[in-house]
Short mmCIF file of C-alpha atoms in Angstrom, two decimals:
data_model
loop_
_atom_site.label_atom_id
_atom_site.label_comp_id
_atom_site.label_asym_id
_atom_site.label_seq_id
_atom_site.Cartn_x
_atom_site.Cartn_y
_atom_site.Cartn_z
CA UNK A 1 27.48 101.39 95.25
CA UNK A 2 31.14 101.02 95.21
CA UNK A 3 33.30 97.90 93.73
CA UNK A 4 36.14 96.36 95.26
CA UNK A 5 38.80 95.58 92.74
CA UNK A 6 42.21 93.90 94.53
CA UNK A 7 43.49 97.20 97.11
CA UNK A 8 41.33 99.85 95.16
CA UNK A 9 37.55 100.74 95.13
CA UNK A 10 35.30 102.19 92.08
CA UNK A 11 32.47 103.55 91.80
CA UNK A 12 29.71 102.82 89.41
CA UNK A 13 29.70 106.15 87.85
CA UNK A 14 33.73 105.25 87.12
CA UNK A 15 32.87 101.79 85.86
CA UNK A 16 30.13 103.48 83.41
CA UNK A 17 32.93 106.26 82.46
CA UNK A 18 35.22 103.14 81.47
CA UNK A 19 32.21 101.58 79.52
CA UNK A 20 31.95 104.64 77.58
CA UNK A 21 35.47 104.67 76.46
CA UNK A 22 34.92 100.95 75.58
CA UNK A 23 32.11 101.89 73.15
CA UNK A 24 34.38 105.14 71.74
CA UNK A 25 37.33 101.90 70.76
CA UNK A 26 34.97 99.87 69.78
CA UNK A 27 33.09 102.29 67.33
CA UNK A 28 35.83 103.69 65.91
CA UNK A 29 37.95 100.37 65.34
CA UNK A 30 34.85 98.90 63.50
CA UNK A 31 34.48 102.28 61.20
CA UNK A 32 38.43 101.61 60.09
CA UNK A 33 37.91 97.63 59.64
CA UNK A 34 34.78 98.43 57.18
CA UNK A 35 37.00 101.32 55.76
CA UNK A 36 40.31 99.11 55.19
CA UNK A 37 38.26 95.66 54.41
CA UNK A 38 39.34 95.57 51.02
CA UNK A 39 42.86 96.87 51.32
CA UNK A 40 45.29 93.78 51.53
CA UNK A 41 49.24 93.62 52.44
CA UNK A 42 51.24 92.24 49.54
CA UNK A 43 53.71 90.14 51.62
CA UNK A 44 50.98 88.59 53.76
CA UNK A 45 47.64 88.32 51.77
CA UNK A 46 45.95 89.53 54.67
CA UNK A 47 43.37 92.38 55.01
CA UNK A 48 44.59 95.46 56.66
CA UNK A 49 40.93 95.73 58.50
CA UNK A 50 42.08 92.66 60.67
CA UNK A 51 44.07 94.68 63.03
CA UNK A 52 41.26 97.06 63.32
CA UNK A 53 39.23 93.87 64.17
CA UNK A 54 41.23 92.25 66.43
CA UNK A 55 41.40 95.49 68.96
CA UNK A 56 37.50 95.49 68.26
CA UNK A 57 37.28 92.25 69.58
CA UNK A 58 39.33 92.58 72.45
CA UNK A 59 37.71 95.87 73.63
CA UNK A 60 34.28 93.73 73.29
CA UNK A 61 35.66 91.71 75.73
CA UNK A 62 36.88 94.41 77.94
CA UNK A 63 33.24 96.00 78.14
CA UNK A 64 31.66 92.44 78.88
CA UNK A 65 34.27 92.28 81.53
CA UNK A 66 33.22 95.91 82.89
CA UNK A 67 29.50 95.11 82.43
CA UNK A 68 29.68 92.17 84.37
CA UNK A 69 30.67 94.31 87.71
CA UNK A 70 27.32 95.88 87.51
CA UNK A 71 25.30 92.96 86.57
CA UNK A 72 24.38 92.39 90.45
CA UNK A 73 22.46 96.11 90.39
CA UNK A 74 21.32 97.12 87.20
CA UNK A 75 19.73 95.05 83.91
CA UNK A 76 21.92 94.78 80.85
CA UNK A 77 19.37 97.57 79.38
CA UNK A 78 20.02 99.59 82.31
CA UNK A 79 23.84 99.36 81.76
CA UNK A 80 23.61 100.23 78.28
CA UNK A 81 21.56 103.39 78.48
CA UNK A 82 23.84 104.68 81.17
CA UNK A 83 26.92 104.01 78.91
CA UNK A 84 25.15 106.01 76.06
CA UNK A 85 23.76 108.73 78.38
CA UNK A 86 27.43 109.07 80.11
CA UNK A 87 29.29 112.50 78.47
CA UNK A 88 32.75 111.76 80.60
CA UNK A 89 35.41 108.85 79.33
CA UNK A 90 38.45 107.97 80.93
CA UNK A 91 41.77 107.25 79.05
CA UNK A 92 42.53 103.73 77.42
CA UNK A 93 45.41 103.58 79.48
CA UNK A 94 42.97 103.89 82.69
CA UNK A 95 40.38 101.54 81.21
CA UNK A 96 43.37 99.05 80.83
CA UNK A 97 44.57 99.37 84.33
CA UNK A 98 41.17 98.39 85.65
CA UNK A 99 40.50 95.51 83.55
CA UNK A 100 44.58 94.58 84.76
CA UNK A 101 42.85 94.61 88.14
CA UNK A 102 39.99 92.38 87.30
CA UNK A 103 42.57 89.55 86.05
#
């Protein structure tokens, strides 16, 4: 199965690699958010974990958009299973370029 975004074609394997990257970024930022939740910036009285939360939520939106490309062919359960089984990942820059093509 190939997916056309603007003038570029992507295979489902490429989308799965993008999803694997999203999962990695989401997990890392969730960990850092939890780790720094009690650390506050003195000047702004804001938790430093907020930065990680914002990034985590942003990447969760990217994951949602990428999953929507595969929902016509696969169930959500199958997409999650394929993502977990994926050992290769793309760079965050590559994921961002795919997301940009979707806009």
